Amino acid sequence: MPLLEREPWLDALRRCPAGRVVLVSGEAGIGKTALVRAFCDGLPRLVLWGSCDALRTPQPLGPLHDIARQATGELAAAMAAESPRHAMFNAFLDQLTAREAVAVVEDAHWADEATLDLLMFTARRISSTRGLLVITYRDDEVGSDHPLRAVLGALATDRSVLRIRLSPLSAASVATLVGTDGPDAAELHARAGGNPFFVTEVLADPDHRVPETVRDAVLARAAGLRPAERDALDSVAVFPGYAPAPLVQAPRKAVDGCVDAGMLIRDGTRILFRHELARLAIEEGIASARKTELHERALADLTQWGSDPARLVYHAEEAGDAAAVLVHAGAAARRASAVGAHRQAADHYAQALRFADGISARRHAELLERHGEACAHAGRSAAAVLSSRRAIECWREEGDQEREASLMAYCSYYLWNQGQNAEAHAMVRQALALAERLPEGPGLVAAYTWSAYLLMLARDIPGAVRTGSHAAVLAERFGEQTLLARALNAVGSAQWSIEPDQAVRTMLRSLQAARAAGDDSAVGSAMVNLGSAAGEVRRYDVAEHWLREAMKWCSDRDLDDVRSYATAWLARCLFERGQWSAAEAMVDQVGATECTPSRIVALTVLGRLRTRQGEPGAADILDEASSLAEGTGDLQRLWPVAAGRAELAWLSGQQPDSGLSENYEMAVRLGIGWAIGELGQWLQPEPGEVHQAAAPPYRMNPVEAARFWSEVGCPYESAMALAQSPDHLREALRGFEGLGARPAADQVARRMRDLGMRTPRRSTLAHPNGLTAREADVLALLRDGLRNSEIADRLRISEKTAGHHVSSILAKLGVRTRQEAARHGEIAERT
């Protein structure tokens, strides 16, 4: 079939230089693959083609395995040797650098997490290669919470990306394809909605019937095949993606008949359907008993063939073979974990657990424990706790107190990640009590380590240093490198409040131990705690370096919880340094997460940012953060949001709530100077009444404090300090106005007028309807006709945030629709 209405996009692809990313999107059957194949046919460049398969739990790095089979040199060797993930990624990049090449990753909406990380890794570095990366995906299947959205969001503002969105065919093009002897062109266009695949399926039917759905069109074509050919079609249909030609349970003549009829394609040693829609239509029509039989055959043949465990477990589950599911799901999970696809690992362990009836209690406990660990790495805290609790019960029934104590210690951390801090502390105390009754061993090391970690998180500095130091000694004695890394992490993080220089040395030892253990999660945790602890004591250069390192490390290894926490903390550092747009973008990158600490940090930053910018919704955001923080009971969560709520109250002319003084008292009791200072300033102490344990700038006079804040890079706090001195109000006002901190600027201006001082007139550039700068940006995009999702991509904010801005704009302009707001913006600009 000719490619109609696609020539402009073909020309764009042909003109696209090396070192670029091309995104080809559109609904299923719209012709994405046909367009890319037409572009690649006849290219003098090397073409490397990989596909994401529609498995329930995709094969990790499936497209890269496809590409490696077509490649040579280091990439093929790295994949064959199952090298570490970073080695595979770099080998792929080297392949694109060595010679001109086009790498295609098809159907990225089905990609596993490791493949998505590969796309992000490559997209960031493609400009330095001789390659072109082409990614196809169904945009109608990629919602705001789809994993691919993170990749698309990262590329949203990159102008070097070529975006191709294919539209349905027009009625005229459908009429051209139909010609004079086909069905009614208008009816076909209306029924098919201009979908090229639907149209070609109808035209391939000799009777030219126009069915209701694509499925009906595919089945109508299949009805015209001979019985042997129909059986061959069924045999191929149970293989998602493709069937290895030698394993197709059908005579070659029958397969050739399907190829001649246009139902199947022979691609080297692979047999596949022309489109996944067609495969699904045929598979759904296979009788249940026949389908089970075909999956049993596929499982047996693929097992002998030595196929990937992810494919084996798919066929095992479809065949209802419990023993095979248990074997292959475990292997698939371990392989997924090895390349950082922790969500796929968790899904495979869940598959195994669904077939675990009848296995021994010990094996069941091990499966539950591994599922919990994989869920924890994948950011599924609730599932991690549930499986770990069930495993603890199994170990208790088995009488294995060592494993019981050890897992209770780990589960306490999973509970903390959910914000259930009281339960977390109770569980780690139980673990310690049980382990201390046993001979010294790994259970005792785990209990002391996680006890120290939770004490550090609760800011019990002496307890964390004492318990963590003992845990480190035990860990070294028993050769527990991962637990040594965690114990040193707890000690080093606690030392920031008392010995910052020693803290860095201890944290670097933790990082070294984590690397020696080969524990990616412990490495990420050491990095993020180096960053967050440094940020808490306002050492921002150190903080930002390690937080960015943590984000990169965790993104490359699918460690979602740690990555989201590092991202949230980087947002906090950027916010405190006055880089508010960058901070908001970081908050949006945190995205949806089950990790309660990440949510608290991100919400607190967003709420305080809205407060300082005078934008709507600040109180609701801070209330949500406060509710989550109160559930933890930890000062490090409570203190920033309490300070944010107090600031909002001050800017609104109200008194702070009782939570301020309660958290201040906790800070004094724990001796955390930065918390004492920030919370204490909102209690408005009299001169000379500032607590002696408060951090240095809170004990200085206004000018000294302003200089301190300026030197560490906190312009808002510098302006706040100057605002305490009548002689420096004008300078404070300039500082607030430069940041766009309108509420604080208004407070200073009122005080200046009260003192009889002249205040500068507000800039004539202020929006006449009181829109904030960000709302003015959104209004400009509304005038361009952009949807919320497109506004979110353009401004690098979440779709939900874009929606809030649109609602606020409508309210401020007094209009009901986006179109009215856009017209209002046009009129305002003309006048």
mmCIF file with all atom_site columns, C-alpha atoms in Angstrom, residues 673-791:
data_model
loop_
_atom_site.group_PDB
_atom_site.id
_atom_site.type_symbol
_atom_site.label_atom_id
_atom_site.label_alt_id
_atom_site.label_comp_id
_atom_site.label_asym_id
_atom_site.label_entity_id
_atom_site.label_seq_id
_atom_site.pdbx_PDB_ins_code
_atom_site.Cartn_x
_atom_site.Cartn_y
_atom_site.Cartn_z
_atom_site.occupancy
_atom_site.B_iso_or_equiv
_atom_site.pdbx_formal_charge
_atom_site.auth_seq_id
_atom_site.auth_comp_id
_atom_site.auth_asym_id
_atom_site.auth_atom_id
_atom_site.pdbx_PDB_model_num
ATOM 1   C CA . GLY A 1 673 ? 20.580 24.110 65.739 1.00 0.00 ? 673 GLY A CA 1
ATOM 2   C CA . TRP A 1 674 ? 19.216 24.853 62.276 1.00 0.00 ? 674 TRP A CA 1
ATOM 3   C CA . ALA A 1 675 ? 15.737 23.746 63.286 1.00 0.00 ? 675 ALA A CA 1
ATOM 4   C CA . ILE A 1 676 ? 15.943 25.748 66.522 1.00 0.00 ? 676 ILE A CA 1
ATOM 5   C CA . GLY A 1 677 ? 16.910 28.862 64.584 1.00 0.00 ? 677 GLY A CA 1
ATOM 6   C CA . GLU A 1 678 ? 14.372 28.662 61.760 1.00 0.00 ? 678 GLU A CA 1
ATOM 7   C CA . LEU A 1 679 ? 11.436 27.727 63.957 1.00 0.00 ? 679 LEU A CA 1
ATOM 8   C CA . GLY A 1 680 ? 12.467 30.128 66.692 1.00 0.00 ? 680 GLY A CA 1
ATOM 9   C CA . GLN A 1 681 ? 12.494 33.167 64.379 1.00 0.00 ? 681 GLN A CA 1
ATOM 10  C CA . TRP A 1 682 ? 8.750  32.760 63.762 1.00 0.00 ? 682 TRP A CA 1
ATOM 11  C CA . LEU A 1 683 ? 8.089  32.769 67.502 1.00 0.00 ? 683 LEU A CA 1
ATOM 12  C CA . GLN A 1 684 ? 9.334  36.374 67.331 1.00 0.00 ? 684 GLN A CA 1
ATOM 13  C CA . PRO A 1 685 ? 11.673 36.359 70.360 1.00 0.00 ? 685 PRO A CA 1
ATOM 14  C CA . GLU A 1 686 ? 12.807 39.601 71.871 1.00 0.00 ? 686 GLU A CA 1
ATOM 15  C CA . PRO A 1 687 ? 16.366 40.727 71.062 1.00 0.00 ? 687 PRO A CA 1
ATOM 16  C CA . GLY A 1 688 ? 18.812 38.673 73.100 1.00 0.00 ? 688 GLY A CA 1
ATOM 17  C CA . GLU A 1 689 ? 16.307 35.864 73.667 1.00 0.00 ? 689 GLU A CA 1
ATOM 18  C CA . VAL A 1 690 ? 17.380 33.667 70.736 1.00 0.00 ? 690 VAL A CA 1
ATOM 19  C CA . HIS A 1 691 ? 18.297 30.198 71.974 1.00 0.00 ? 691 HIS A CA 1
ATOM 20  C CA . GLN A 1 692 ? 22.051 29.767 72.312 1.00 0.00 ? 692 GLN A CA 1
ATOM 21  C CA . ALA A 1 693 ? 21.882 26.442 70.411 1.00 0.00 ? 693 ALA A CA 1
ATOM 22  C CA . ALA A 1 694 ? 20.389 28.104 67.319 1.00 0.00 ? 694 ALA A CA 1
ATOM 23  C CA . ALA A 1 695 ? 22.510 28.016 64.162 1.00 0.00 ? 695 ALA A CA 1
ATOM 24  C CA . PRO A 1 696 ? 24.873 31.012 63.719 1.00 0.00 ? 696 PRO A CA 1
ATOM 25  C CA . PRO A 1 697 ? 22.854 33.323 61.418 1.00 0.00 ? 697 PRO A CA 1
ATOM 26  C CA . TYR A 1 698 ? 19.891 33.327 63.787 1.00 0.00 ? 698 TYR A CA 1
ATOM 27  C CA . ARG A 1 699 ? 22.117 34.668 66.601 1.00 0.00 ? 699 ARG A CA 1
ATOM 28  C CA . MET A 1 700 ? 23.625 37.493 64.508 1.00 0.00 ? 700 MET A CA 1
ATOM 29  C CA . ASN A 1 701 ? 22.507 41.076 64.094 1.00 0.00 ? 701 ASN A CA 1
ATOM 30  C CA . PRO A 1 702 ? 20.530 41.758 60.879 1.00 0.00 ? 702 PRO A CA 1
ATOM 31  C CA . VAL A 1 703 ? 23.467 43.012 58.796 1.00 0.00 ? 703 VAL A CA 1
ATOM 32  C CA . GLU A 1 704 ? 25.766 40.152 59.819 1.00 0.00 ? 704 GLU A CA 1
ATOM 33  C CA . ALA A 1 705 ? 22.989 37.645 59.233 1.00 0.00 ? 705 ALA A CA 1
ATOM 34  C CA . ALA A 1 706 ? 22.257 39.099 55.781 1.00 0.00 ? 706 ALA A CA 1
ATOM 35  C CA . ARG A 1 707 ? 25.937 38.812 54.881 1.00 0.00 ? 707 ARG A CA 1
ATOM 36  C CA . PHE A 1 708 ? 26.016 35.199 56.086 1.00 0.00 ? 708 PHE A CA 1
ATOM 37  C CA . TRP A 1 709 ? 22.926 34.264 54.066 1.00 0.00 ? 709 TRP A CA 1
ATOM 38  C CA . SER A 1 710 ? 24.278 36.001 51.000 1.00 0.00 ? 710 SER A CA 1
ATOM 39  C CA . GLU A 1 711 ? 27.569 34.118 51.250 1.00 0.00 ? 711 GLU A CA 1
ATOM 40  C CA . VAL A 1 712 ? 25.876 30.680 51.487 1.00 0.00 ? 712 VAL A CA 1
ATOM 41  C CA . GLY A 1 713 ? 23.553 31.632 48.611 1.00 0.00 ? 713 GLY A CA 1
ATOM 42  C CA . CYS A 1 714 ? 20.147 32.225 50.244 1.00 0.00 ? 714 CYS A CA 1
ATOM 43  C CA . PRO A 1 715 ? 18.830 35.553 48.843 1.00 0.00 ? 715 PRO A CA 1
ATOM 44  C CA . TYR A 1 716 ? 15.375 35.347 50.431 1.00 0.00 ? 716 TYR A CA 1
ATOM 45  C CA . GLU A 1 717 ? 16.786 34.757 53.912 1.00 0.00 ? 717 GLU A CA 1
ATOM 46  C CA . SER A 1 718 ? 19.266 37.602 53.291 1.00 0.00 ? 718 SER A CA 1
ATOM 47  C CA . ALA A 1 719 ? 16.398 39.954 52.466 1.00 0.00 ? 719 ALA A CA 1
ATOM 48  C CA . MET A 1 720 ? 14.470 38.695 55.528 1.00 0.00 ? 720 MET A CA 1
ATOM 49  C CA . ALA A 1 721 ? 17.417 39.554 57.751 1.00 0.00 ? 721 ALA A CA 1
ATOM 50  C CA . LEU A 1 722 ? 17.731 43.043 56.254 1.00 0.00 ? 722 LEU A CA 1
ATOM 51  C CA . ALA A 1 723 ? 14.002 43.575 56.747 1.00 0.00 ? 723 ALA A CA 1
ATOM 52  C CA . GLN A 1 724 ? 14.627 43.434 60.511 1.00 0.00 ? 724 GLN A CA 1
ATOM 53  C CA . SER A 1 725 ? 16.650 46.644 60.306 1.00 0.00 ? 725 SER A CA 1
ATOM 54  C CA . PRO A 1 726 ? 14.828 49.942 59.588 1.00 0.00 ? 726 PRO A CA 1
ATOM 55  C CA . ASP A 1 727 ? 18.018 51.258 57.956 1.00 0.00 ? 727 ASP A CA 1
ATOM 56  C CA . HIS A 1 728 ? 18.041 48.456 55.387 1.00 0.00 ? 728 HIS A CA 1
ATOM 57  C CA . LEU A 1 729 ? 14.385 48.163 54.404 1.00 0.00 ? 729 LEU A CA 1
ATOM 58  C CA . ARG A 1 730 ? 14.944 49.576 50.931 1.00 0.00 ? 730 ARG A CA 1
ATOM 59  C CA . GLU A 1 731 ? 17.659 46.982 50.281 1.00 0.00 ? 731 GLU A CA 1
ATOM 60  C CA . ALA A 1 732 ? 15.383 44.222 51.595 1.00 0.00 ? 732 ALA A CA 1
ATOM 61  C CA . LEU A 1 733 ? 12.610 45.413 49.280 1.00 0.00 ? 733 LEU A CA 1
ATOM 62  C CA . ARG A 1 734 ? 14.906 45.197 46.271 1.00 0.00 ? 734 ARG A CA 1
ATOM 63  C CA . GLY A 1 735 ? 15.886 41.682 47.277 1.00 0.00 ? 735 GLY A CA 1
ATOM 64  C CA . PHE A 1 736 ? 12.296 40.496 47.525 1.00 0.00 ? 736 PHE A CA 1
ATOM 65  C CA . GLU A 1 737 ? 11.248 42.171 44.283 1.00 0.00 ? 737 GLU A CA 1
ATOM 66  C CA . GLY A 1 738 ? 14.199 40.625 42.464 1.00 0.00 ? 738 GLY A CA 1
ATOM 67  C CA . LEU A 1 739 ? 12.978 37.187 43.505 1.00 0.00 ? 739 LEU A CA 1
ATOM 68  C CA . GLY A 1 740 ? 9.345  37.860 42.656 1.00 0.00 ? 740 GLY A CA 1
ATOM 69  C CA . ALA A 1 741 ? 8.456  37.488 46.330 1.00 0.00 ? 741 ALA A CA 1
ATOM 70  C CA . ARG A 1 742 ? 5.480  39.851 46.186 1.00 0.00 ? 742 ARG A CA 1
ATOM 71  C CA . PRO A 1 743 ? 3.930  39.115 49.635 1.00 0.00 ? 743 PRO A CA 1
ATOM 72  C CA . ALA A 1 744 ? 7.187  39.792 51.502 1.00 0.00 ? 744 ALA A CA 1
ATOM 73  C CA . ALA A 1 745 ? 7.840  42.864 49.342 1.00 0.00 ? 745 ALA A CA 1
ATOM 74  C CA . ASP A 1 746 ? 4.375  44.173 50.253 1.00 0.00 ? 746 ASP A CA 1
ATOM 75  C CA . GLN A 1 747 ? 5.105  43.626 53.956 1.00 0.00 ? 747 GLN A CA 1
ATOM 76  C CA . VAL A 1 748 ? 8.332  45.629 53.708 1.00 0.00 ? 748 VAL A CA 1
ATOM 77  C CA . ALA A 1 749 ? 6.656  48.372 51.652 1.00 0.00 ? 749 ALA A CA 1
ATOM 78  C CA . ARG A 1 750 ? 3.910  48.741 54.282 1.00 0.00 ? 750 ARG A CA 1
ATOM 79  C CA . ARG A 1 751 ? 6.498  49.032 57.029 1.00 0.00 ? 751 ARG A CA 1
ATOM 80  C CA . MET A 1 752 ? 8.360  51.663 55.026 1.00 0.00 ? 752 MET A CA 1
ATOM 81  C CA . ARG A 1 753 ? 5.174  53.697 54.618 1.00 0.00 ? 753 ARG A CA 1
ATOM 82  C CA . ASP A 1 754 ? 4.435  53.344 58.331 1.00 0.00 ? 754 ASP A CA 1
ATOM 83  C CA . LEU A 1 755 ? 7.882  54.808 58.993 1.00 0.00 ? 755 LEU A CA 1
ATOM 84  C CA . GLY A 1 756 ? 7.192  57.673 56.575 1.00 0.00 ? 756 GLY A CA 1
ATOM 85  C CA . MET A 1 757 ? 9.598  56.383 53.959 1.00 0.00 ? 757 MET A CA 1
ATOM 86  C CA . ARG A 1 758 ? 8.862  56.751 50.231 1.00 0.00 ? 758 ARG A CA 1
ATOM 87  C CA . THR A 1 759 ? 8.316  53.420 48.494 1.00 0.00 ? 759 THR A CA 1
ATOM 88  C CA . PRO A 1 760 ? 9.011  52.839 44.815 1.00 0.00 ? 760 PRO A CA 1
ATOM 89  C CA . ARG A 1 761 ? 5.996  52.379 42.543 1.00 0.00 ? 761 ARG A CA 1
ATOM 90  C CA . ARG A 1 762 ? 5.281  48.801 41.544 1.00 0.00 ? 762 ARG A CA 1
ATOM 91  C CA . SER A 1 763 ? 6.682  47.977 38.147 1.00 0.00 ? 763 SER A CA 1
ATOM 92  C CA . THR A 1 764 ? 4.418  48.823 35.245 1.00 0.00 ? 764 THR A CA 1
ATOM 93  C CA . LEU A 1 765 ? 5.269  45.341 33.971 1.00 0.00 ? 765 LEU A CA 1
ATOM 94  C CA . ALA A 1 766 ? 3.114  43.778 36.693 1.00 0.00 ? 766 ALA A CA 1
ATOM 95  C CA . HIS A 1 767 ? 0.128  42.015 35.175 1.00 0.00 ? 767 HIS A CA 1
ATOM 96  C CA . PRO A 1 768 ? -3.015 44.199 35.260 1.00 0.00 ? 768 PRO A CA 1
ATOM 97  C CA . ASN A 1 769 ? -5.196 41.282 36.374 1.00 0.00 ? 769 ASN A CA 1
ATOM 98  C CA . GLY A 1 770 ? -2.862 40.211 39.143 1.00 0.00 ? 770 GLY A CA 1
ATOM 99  C CA . LEU A 1 771 ? -1.545 37.129 37.353 1.00 0.00 ? 771 LEU A CA 1
ATOM 100 C CA . THR A 1 772 ? 1.746  35.746 38.595 1.00 0.00 ? 772 THR A CA 1
ATOM 101 C CA . ALA A 1 773 ? 4.648  35.441 36.168 1.00 0.00 ? 773 ALA A CA 1
ATOM 102 C CA . ARG A 1 774 ? 3.998  31.728 35.762 1.00 0.00 ? 774 ARG A CA 1
ATOM 103 C CA . GLU A 1 775 ? 0.273  32.324 35.179 1.00 0.00 ? 775 GLU A CA 1
ATOM 104 C CA . ALA A 1 776 ? 1.143  34.882 32.499 1.00 0.00 ? 776 ALA A CA 1
ATOM 105 C CA . ASP A 1 777 ? 3.275  32.197 30.809 1.00 0.00 ? 777 ASP A CA 1
ATOM 106 C CA . VAL A 1 778 ? 0.361  29.770 30.937 1.00 0.00 ? 778 VAL A CA 1
ATOM 107 C CA . LEU A 1 779 ? -2.032 32.393 29.516 1.00 0.00 ? 779 LEU A CA 1
ATOM 108 C CA . ALA A 1 780 ? 0.320  32.934 26.581 1.00 0.00 ? 780 ALA A CA 1
ATOM 109 C CA . LEU A 1 781 ? 0.229  29.195 25.859 1.00 0.00 ? 781 LEU A CA 1
ATOM 110 C CA . LEU A 1 782 ? -3.568 29.155 26.146 1.00 0.00 ? 782 LEU A CA 1
ATOM 111 C CA . ARG A 1 783 ? -3.599 31.729 23.366 1.00 0.00 ? 783 ARG A CA 1
ATOM 112 C CA . ASP A 1 784 ? -1.635 29.226 21.254 1.00 0.00 ? 784 ASP A CA 1
ATOM 113 C CA . GLY A 1 785 ? -4.382 26.650 21.830 1.00 0.00 ? 785 GLY A CA 1
ATOM 114 C CA . LEU A 1 786 ? -2.281 24.275 23.926 1.00 0.00 ? 786 LEU A CA 1
ATOM 115 C CA . ARG A 1 787 ? -3.862 21.615 26.139 1.00 0.00 ? 787 ARG A CA 1
ATOM 116 C CA . ASN A 1 788 ? -2.868 21.123 29.786 1.00 0.00 ? 788 ASN A CA 1
ATOM 117 C CA . SER A 1 789 ? -0.576 18.207 28.905 1.00 0.00 ? 789 SER A CA 1
ATOM 118 C CA . GLU A 1 790 ? 1.156  20.314 26.247 1.00 0.00 ? 790 GLU A CA 1
ATOM 119 C CA . ILE A 1 791 ? 1.484  23.275 28.625 1.00 0.00 ? 791 ILE A CA 1
#
